[in-house]
Amino acid sequence: MLDRSIQELESGSLARIASADTAEELETIRVELLGRKGGALVEISKGMGKLAAEERARIGKLLNGAKQKLEGALDARLQEFSAVSLARKLDAEWVDLTLPAPGPRRGHLHPITRIQQEIEDLFVSLGFAVLDGPEVETEDHNFDALNIPATHPARDAQDTFWLDGGDLLRTHTSPVQVRGMRSLGPPLRMIAPGRVFRNESVDASHEHTFYQLEGMMIDREVSVAHLIYFMKTMLTAIFQREVSVRLRPGFFPFVEPGFELDIQCLICGGTGCQVCKQSGWVEQLGCGLVHPNVLRLSGIDPDEWNGFAFGLGLTRLVMMRYGIDDIRWLQSGDLRFLEQF
Ligand code: 2NL
């Protein structure tokens, strides 16, 4: 009688275990069968007290065997579940380690940096050194050594950011060239690109911070013909086409004679349009032959040496090249602007 119920319990339970779908279901079955209180096997064993000693031992063995079999089946089924769920996870969550990593987003140089480097490359190919210098300068390097009189309005606080102690933020890159003349000595060829500062009220065409590039060549018997040759070569490289230039008189205290250099308008070819304001010509840069006082103030004998010098605004050049109508975009750091280049 007990034999039968043990066997039936065992085979019925094995079938339930085999068809269980979840770990929770298995746990319910485990409690029902093997639970210390009210588990089916415990209930059966309660009937054993009434049996003869020999019979009790035999049934005890049967019960133990059934218990072990069921425990084994429960554990095995549980194992299956975790194997299946691991397989499912591995299937869903795989990563291809052979794919290239995404890496940082690629940026690019600022349009001003780009035009500066193009002009640097050109002048290096023509034998010029590219010089750098400090943005905080002395009054001597920025004004006195350039033959700019003490009364010149450019020195006023309206134009110059003066610092405590008499130094200033350089208002042009000329002080770099003064340092160059003093350290290199003649003959020399150099350019000085860089950031300059003027105390301007900011609007669409004025910034307190902008970029310039100046250059100079000092040798024996340098003429305006040399100047025109180098300026034409530079402007042809910048605009990537042949350009016609003209000189008009222009005053800068550090050159004599001094010129404003124009190019024939690249938009209309010289017939007149909005860009050249109907004149056919567009102003590009200032230039001239280095003033004898400037040479002397940097220890160069003007009876033996002379040279040409020029200065142009990189910021303005970039605005012309790309048709940018407001100078404030260039220093804004606005990605909507920068990502267009
Ligand atoms: C302009 C005009 C110019 C120079 C810059 C220069 C520098 C030294 C000596 C002589 Cl150390 N000249 N630089 C000469 C003529 C014009 O710049 O309008 N620049 C944006």
Short mmCIF file of C-alpha atoms and ligand atoms in Angstrom, two decimals:
data_model
loop_
_atom_site.label_atom_id
_atom_site.label_comp_id
_atom_site.label_asym_id
_atom_site.label_seq_id
_atom_site.Cartn_x
_atom_site.Cartn_y
_atom_site.Cartn_z
CA MET A 1 0.00 0.00 0.00
CA LEU A 2 2.77 2.49 0.93
CA ASP A 3 4.89 1.11 -1.93
CA ARG A 4 2.20 2.12 -4.37
CA SER A 5 1.77 5.69 -3.09
CA ILE A 6 5.56 6.24 -3.01
CA GLN A 7 5.88 5.03 -6.59
CA GLU A 8 2.91 7.08 -7.79
CA LEU A 9 4.20 10.16 -6.00
CA GLU A 10 7.59 9.64 -7.52
CA SER A 11 6.49 9.16 -11.14
CA GLY A 12 3.82 11.89 -10.98
CA SER A 13 6.32 14.33 -9.47
CA LEU A 14 9.01 13.53 -12.03
CA ALA A 15 6.48 14.32 -14.78
CA ARG A 16 5.58 17.66 -13.11
CA ILE A 17 9.24 18.53 -12.73
CA ALA A 18 9.92 17.73 -16.37
CA SER A 19 7.07 19.98 -17.54
CA ALA A 20 7.78 22.89 -15.18
CA ASP A 21 8.57 26.12 -17.07
CA THR A 22 10.05 28.41 -14.44
CA ALA A 23 12.29 28.32 -11.39
CA GLU A 24 9.35 29.51 -9.28
CA GLU A 25 7.25 26.57 -10.40
CA LEU A 26 10.09 24.22 -9.42
CA GLU A 27 10.33 25.80 -5.98
CA THR A 28 6.57 25.26 -5.43
CA ILE A 29 6.97 21.60 -6.36
CA ARG A 30 10.00 21.27 -4.07
CA VAL A 31 8.03 22.59 -1.07
CA GLU A 32 5.05 20.37 -1.84
CA LEU A 33 7.23 17.26 -2.02
CA LEU A 34 10.11 17.80 0.35
CA GLY A 35 8.90 20.52 2.70
CA ARG A 36 9.54 19.69 6.36
CA LYS A 37 5.99 20.66 7.27
CA GLY A 38 3.30 19.05 5.14
CA GLY A 39 5.61 17.86 2.36
CA ALA A 40 4.23 14.75 0.67
CA LEU A 41 7.18 12.55 1.65
CA VAL A 42 7.00 13.63 5.28
CA GLU A 43 3.29 12.85 5.28
CA ILE A 44 3.95 9.34 3.94
CA SER A 45 6.69 8.70 6.48
CA LYS A 46 4.18 9.51 9.26
CA GLY A 47 2.38 6.22 8.45
CA MET A 48 5.58 4.21 9.05
CA GLY A 49 5.30 4.12 12.86
CA LYS A 50 2.65 1.45 12.66
CA LEU A 51 4.79 -0.91 10.59
CA ALA A 52 6.79 -3.89 11.68
CA ALA A 53 10.51 -3.15 12.10
CA GLU A 54 11.56 -5.06 8.98
CA GLU A 55 8.88 -3.44 6.82
CA ARG A 56 9.71 -0.02 8.24
CA ALA A 57 13.34 -0.37 7.16
CA ARG A 58 12.31 -1.38 3.64
CA ILE A 59 9.83 1.52 3.24
CA GLY A 60 12.40 3.88 4.76
CA LYS A 61 14.83 2.88 2.06
CA LEU A 62 12.21 3.38 -0.65
CA LEU A 63 11.34 6.82 0.71
CA ASN A 64 14.96 7.83 0.84
CA GLY A 65 15.50 6.66 -2.71
CA ALA A 66 12.46 8.60 -3.90
CA LYS A 67 13.64 11.69 -2.02
CA GLN A 68 17.06 11.55 -3.63
CA LYS A 69 15.64 11.00 -7.11
CA LEU A 70 13.25 13.93 -6.78
CA GLU A 71 15.92 16.24 -5.38
CA GLY A 72 18.19 15.24 -8.23
CA ALA A 73 15.47 15.89 -10.82
CA LEU A 74 14.66 19.30 -9.30
CA ASP A 75 18.32 20.36 -9.32
CA ALA A 76 18.86 19.09 -12.86
CA ARG A 77 15.80 20.99 -14.14
CA LEU A 78 16.93 24.15 -12.36
CA GLN A 79 20.32 23.83 -14.03
CA GLU A 80 18.61 23.59 -17.40
CA PHE A 81 16.76 26.82 -16.75
CA SER A 82 19.90 28.80 -15.94
CA ALA A 83 21.68 27.31 -18.97
CA VAL A 84 18.78 28.38 -21.21
CA SER A 85 18.64 31.87 -19.79
CA LEU A 86 22.41 32.26 -20.15
CA ALA A 87 22.19 31.11 -23.77
CA ARG A 88 19.40 33.59 -24.40
CA LYS A 89 21.44 36.40 -22.82
CA LEU A 90 24.52 35.54 -24.82
CA ASP A 91 22.44 35.56 -27.96
CA ALA A 92 20.90 38.95 -27.27
CA GLU A 93 23.81 40.83 -25.74
CA TRP A 94 26.81 39.95 -27.88
CA VAL A 95 29.34 42.58 -28.87
CA ASP A 96 31.59 42.39 -31.91
CA LEU A 97 35.00 43.15 -30.46
CA THR A 98 36.53 43.27 -33.94
CA LEU A 99 34.56 46.40 -34.92
CA PRO A 100 36.63 49.62 -34.92
CA ALA A 101 36.08 51.81 -31.82
CA PRO A 102 34.04 54.98 -32.50
CA GLY A 103 36.84 57.23 -31.17
CA PRO A 104 36.63 61.00 -30.53
CA ARG A 105 34.66 63.21 -32.95
CA ARG A 106 36.94 64.67 -35.58
CA GLY A 107 37.32 68.46 -35.58
CA HIS A 108 39.19 70.82 -37.90
CA LEU A 109 41.27 73.97 -37.81
CA HIS A 110 39.62 77.37 -37.45
CA PRO A 111 39.37 79.20 -40.81
CA ILE A 112 41.73 81.92 -39.50
CA THR A 113 44.32 79.30 -38.49
CA ARG A 114 43.98 77.73 -41.92
CA ILE A 115 44.60 80.93 -43.88
CA GLN A 116 47.47 81.78 -41.51
CA GLN A 117 49.14 78.42 -42.14
CA GLU A 118 48.69 78.75 -45.92
CA ILE A 119 50.47 82.12 -45.88
CA GLU A 120 53.16 80.76 -43.53
CA ASP A 121 53.84 77.86 -45.92
CA LEU A 122 54.17 80.24 -48.85
CA PHE A 123 56.64 82.55 -47.08
CA VAL A 124 58.67 79.64 -45.71
CA SER A 125 59.04 78.48 -49.32
CA LEU A 126 60.38 81.98 -50.14
CA GLY A 127 63.02 81.84 -47.38
CA PHE A 128 61.18 83.74 -44.63
CA ALA A 129 61.31 82.79 -40.93
CA VAL A 130 57.98 82.59 -39.04
CA LEU A 131 58.36 84.44 -35.74
CA ASP A 132 56.22 84.45 -32.62
CA GLY A 133 56.19 86.83 -29.67
CA PRO A 134 54.34 87.72 -26.47
CA GLU A 135 50.85 89.24 -26.49
CA VAL A 136 51.74 91.39 -23.46
CA GLU A 137 54.33 93.85 -24.72
CA THR A 138 56.37 96.87 -23.65
CA GLU A 139 55.59 100.38 -24.84
CA ASP A 140 59.01 100.38 -26.50
CA HIS A 141 58.40 97.30 -28.67
CA ASN A 142 54.83 98.31 -29.55
CA PHE A 143 55.26 102.09 -30.12
CA ASP A 144 58.64 103.78 -29.47
CA ALA A 145 60.75 101.46 -31.66
CA LEU A 146 58.27 101.94 -34.50
CA ASN A 147 58.75 105.67 -34.81
CA ILE A 148 55.25 106.25 -33.42
CA PRO A 149 55.38 109.63 -31.66
CA ALA A 150 54.53 109.86 -27.95
CA THR A 151 51.56 112.04 -28.94
CA HIS A 152 50.16 109.56 -31.48
CA PRO A 153 46.43 108.94 -30.86
CA ALA A 154 46.90 105.16 -31.26
CA ARG A 155 48.56 105.17 -27.84
CA ASP A 156 45.39 106.56 -26.20
CA ALA A 157 43.45 104.40 -23.82
CA GLN A 158 40.65 104.36 -26.40
CA ASP A 159 42.77 102.24 -28.73
CA THR A 160 45.23 100.48 -26.42
CA PHE A 161 44.59 98.14 -23.51
CA TRP A 162 47.12 99.49 -21.00
CA LEU A 163 48.15 97.26 -18.11
CA ASP A 164 49.22 98.31 -14.61
CA GLY A 165 52.95 99.01 -14.67
CA GLY A 166 53.06 100.46 -18.19
CA ASP A 167 52.94 97.31 -20.32
CA LEU A 168 50.12 96.76 -22.82
CA LEU A 169 48.34 94.21 -24.99
CA ARG A 170 50.06 94.47 -28.37
CA THR A 171 47.98 96.48 -30.85
CA HIS A 172 49.73 94.95 -33.89
CA THR A 173 52.34 92.24 -34.55
CA SER A 174 55.05 94.82 -35.31
CA PRO A 175 56.68 94.32 -31.86
CA VAL A 176 57.48 90.76 -32.95
CA GLN A 177 59.35 92.20 -35.92
CA VAL A 178 61.20 94.68 -33.67
CA ARG A 179 62.36 91.69 -31.59
CA GLY A 180 63.27 89.92 -34.85
CA MET A 181 65.36 92.82 -36.15
CA ARG A 182 67.18 93.07 -32.82
CA SER A 183 67.88 89.35 -32.43
CA LEU A 184 68.50 88.27 -36.04
CA GLY A 185 70.17 91.35 -37.50
CA PRO A 186 70.36 92.01 -41.26
CA PRO A 187 69.93 90.55 -43.80
CA LEU A 188 66.63 88.98 -42.80
CA ARG A 189 63.27 87.82 -44.03
CA MET A 190 60.52 87.18 -41.53
CA ILE A 191 56.78 87.11 -41.02
CA ALA A 192 54.94 87.59 -37.74
CA PRO A 193 51.37 86.25 -37.59
CA GLY A 194 49.32 86.55 -34.42
CA ARG A 195 46.55 87.83 -32.22
CA VAL A 196 46.32 91.55 -31.51
CA PHE A 197 44.09 93.68 -29.30
CA ARG A 198 42.46 97.07 -29.58
CA ASN A 199 40.09 98.79 -27.22
CA GLU A 200 37.28 99.16 -29.78
CA SER A 201 33.56 99.15 -29.24
CA VAL A 202 32.48 95.88 -30.83
CA ASP A 203 30.12 95.81 -33.81
CA ALA A 204 29.70 93.82 -37.04
CA SER A 205 33.06 95.03 -38.37
CA HIS A 206 35.07 95.79 -35.19
CA GLU A 207 36.45 93.35 -32.61
CA HIS A 208 38.71 93.95 -29.61
CA THR A 209 40.67 90.80 -30.58
CA PHE A 210 41.68 89.95 -34.14
CA TYR A 211 44.45 88.42 -36.23
CA GLN A 212 47.17 90.08 -38.25
CA LEU A 213 50.10 88.98 -40.30
CA GLU A 214 53.06 91.26 -40.85
CA GLY A 215 56.23 90.61 -42.75
CA MET A 216 59.48 92.27 -43.68
CA MET A 217 62.59 91.75 -45.73
CA ILE A 218 65.80 93.64 -44.98
CA ASP A 219 68.77 93.48 -47.32
CA ARG A 220 70.94 95.78 -49.43
CA GLU A 221 69.07 97.87 -52.03
CA VAL A 222 65.58 96.54 -51.47
CA SER A 223 63.10 98.44 -53.65
CA VAL A 224 59.37 98.96 -54.09
CA ALA A 225 59.68 96.54 -57.03
CA HIS A 226 60.64 93.78 -54.57
CA LEU A 227 57.72 94.77 -52.38
CA ILE A 228 55.25 94.57 -55.28
CA TYR A 229 56.65 91.21 -56.39
CA PHE A 230 56.22 89.61 -52.96
CA MET A 231 52.76 91.14 -52.41
CA LYS A 232 51.53 89.90 -55.81
CA THR A 233 52.94 86.44 -55.14
CA MET A 234 51.23 86.32 -51.74
CA LEU A 235 47.83 87.56 -53.01
CA THR A 236 47.92 85.19 -55.99
CA ALA A 237 48.47 82.29 -53.55
CA ILE A 238 45.73 83.46 -51.19
CA PHE A 239 43.08 83.93 -53.89
CA GLN A 240 44.41 81.09 -56.07
CA ARG A 241 44.32 83.19 -59.23
CA GLU A 242 46.27 85.91 -60.94
CA VAL A 243 45.56 89.31 -59.33
CA SER A 244 46.24 92.86 -60.52
CA VAL A 245 47.49 95.24 -57.83
CA ARG A 246 47.83 98.99 -57.51
CA LEU A 247 49.54 101.16 -54.91
CA ARG A 248 48.17 104.36 -53.45
CA PRO A 249 50.04 106.59 -51.03
CA GLY A 250 49.29 105.71 -47.42
CA PHE A 251 50.71 106.92 -44.13
CA PHE A 252 52.15 104.66 -41.45
CA PRO A 253 54.82 106.17 -39.13
CA PHE A 254 57.06 103.09 -39.49
CA VAL A 255 57.46 103.21 -43.28
CA GLU A 256 58.57 105.82 -45.84
CA PRO A 257 57.22 105.81 -48.47
CA GLY A 258 54.04 104.11 -47.27
CA PHE A 259 51.30 102.59 -49.45
CA GLU A 260 47.82 101.16 -49.40
CA LEU A 261 47.75 98.19 -51.74
CA ASP A 262 44.53 97.33 -53.61
CA ILE A 263 43.70 94.38 -55.86
CA GLN A 264 41.42 94.56 -58.83
CA CYS A 265 38.00 93.33 -57.67
CA LEU A 266 37.74 89.55 -58.07
CA ILE A 267 33.94 89.67 -58.13
CA CYS A 268 33.39 92.02 -61.08
CA GLY A 269 36.89 91.97 -62.62
CA GLY A 270 37.17 95.75 -62.24
CA THR A 271 33.99 96.97 -63.90
CA GLY A 272 32.35 97.91 -60.58
CA CYS A 273 30.03 96.07 -58.19
CA GLN A 274 28.76 96.14 -54.58
CA VAL A 275 31.88 94.49 -53.16
CA CYS A 276 34.25 97.12 -54.60
CA LYS A 277 31.66 99.88 -54.11
CA GLN A 278 31.71 100.48 -57.89
CA SER A 279 35.42 101.43 -57.84
CA GLY A 280 36.80 98.22 -59.40
CA TRP A 281 39.43 97.94 -56.63
CA VAL A 282 39.45 96.41 -53.12
CA GLU A 283 41.86 97.50 -50.39
CA GLN A 284 44.00 94.60 -49.15
CA LEU A 285 46.93 95.69 -47.01
CA GLY A 286 49.32 98.41 -45.89
CA CYS A 287 52.99 98.37 -46.80
CA GLY A 288 56.08 100.43 -47.55
CA LEU A 289 59.82 100.74 -47.16
CA VAL A 290 60.93 100.49 -43.55
CA HIS A 291 61.55 103.95 -42.08
CA PRO A 292 65.26 104.72 -41.45
CA ASN A 293 64.40 105.65 -37.84
CA VAL A 294 62.86 102.21 -37.31
CA LEU A 295 65.99 100.49 -38.62
CA ARG A 296 68.21 102.70 -36.44
CA LEU A 297 66.11 102.11 -33.30
CA SER A 298 66.71 98.36 -33.73
CA GLY A 299 70.46 98.69 -34.31
CA ILE A 300 70.46 98.44 -38.12
CA ASP A 301 72.45 101.03 -40.10
CA PRO A 302 70.05 102.63 -42.64
CA ASP A 303 72.96 103.74 -44.84
CA GLU A 304 73.89 100.09 -45.41
CA TRP A 305 70.53 98.28 -45.17
CA ASN A 306 66.94 98.89 -46.13
CA GLY A 307 63.80 96.84 -46.54
CA PHE A 308 60.11 96.57 -47.17
CA ALA A 309 57.38 95.72 -44.66
CA PHE A 310 53.68 94.97 -44.88
CA GLY A 311 50.75 94.20 -42.64
CA LEU A 312 47.40 92.61 -43.38
CA GLY A 313 44.38 91.57 -41.37
CA LEU A 314 43.79 87.81 -41.39
CA THR A 315 40.34 88.23 -39.91
CA ARG A 316 39.23 90.51 -42.74
CA LEU A 317 40.76 88.16 -45.31
CA VAL A 318 38.77 85.21 -43.96
CA MET A 319 35.58 87.31 -44.02
CA MET A 320 36.21 88.14 -47.68
CA ARG A 321 37.10 84.58 -48.67
CA TYR A 322 33.96 83.05 -47.13
CA GLY A 323 31.54 85.99 -47.41
CA ILE A 324 31.13 86.35 -43.61
CA ASP A 325 29.16 89.51 -42.85
CA ASP A 326 29.74 89.83 -39.09
CA ILE A 327 33.22 89.72 -37.51
CA ARG A 328 31.77 88.53 -34.17
CA TRP A 329 31.10 85.03 -35.56
CA LEU A 330 34.82 84.33 -35.76
CA GLN A 331 35.50 84.45 -32.00
CA SER A 332 32.03 83.28 -30.95
CA GLY A 333 32.97 79.62 -30.52
CA ASP A 334 29.53 78.83 -31.97
CA LEU A 335 29.62 75.34 -33.51
CA ARG A 336 26.77 76.17 -35.90
CA PHE A 337 29.18 78.67 -37.45
CA LEU A 338 32.40 76.65 -37.20
CA GLU A 339 31.00 73.41 -38.59
CA GLN A 340 30.42 75.09 -41.96
CA PHE A 341 34.13 75.15 -42.75
C1 2NL B 1 47.96 97.64 -41.95
C2 2NL B 1 49.28 98.25 -42.16
C3 2NL B 1 51.58 97.78 -41.95
C4 2NL B 1 53.85 97.51 -41.35
C5 2NL B 1 52.52 97.22 -41.16
C6 2NL B 1 56.00 97.33 -40.17
C7 2NL B 1 56.64 96.75 -39.11
C8 2NL B 1 57.89 97.16 -38.78
C9 2NL B 1 58.52 98.14 -39.49
C10 2NL B 1 57.85 98.69 -40.54
CL1 2NL B 1 58.69 96.46 -37.45
N1 2NL B 1 56.61 98.29 -40.88
N2 2NL B 1 54.75 96.92 -40.48
C11 2NL B 1 54.23 98.36 -42.36
C12 2NL B 1 53.26 98.93 -43.15
C13 2NL B 1 51.91 98.66 -42.94
O1 2NL B 1 50.28 97.43 -41.68
O2 2NL B 1 46.98 98.23 -42.30
N3 2NL B 1 47.89 96.44 -41.42
C14 2NL B 1 46.67 95.74 -41.19
#
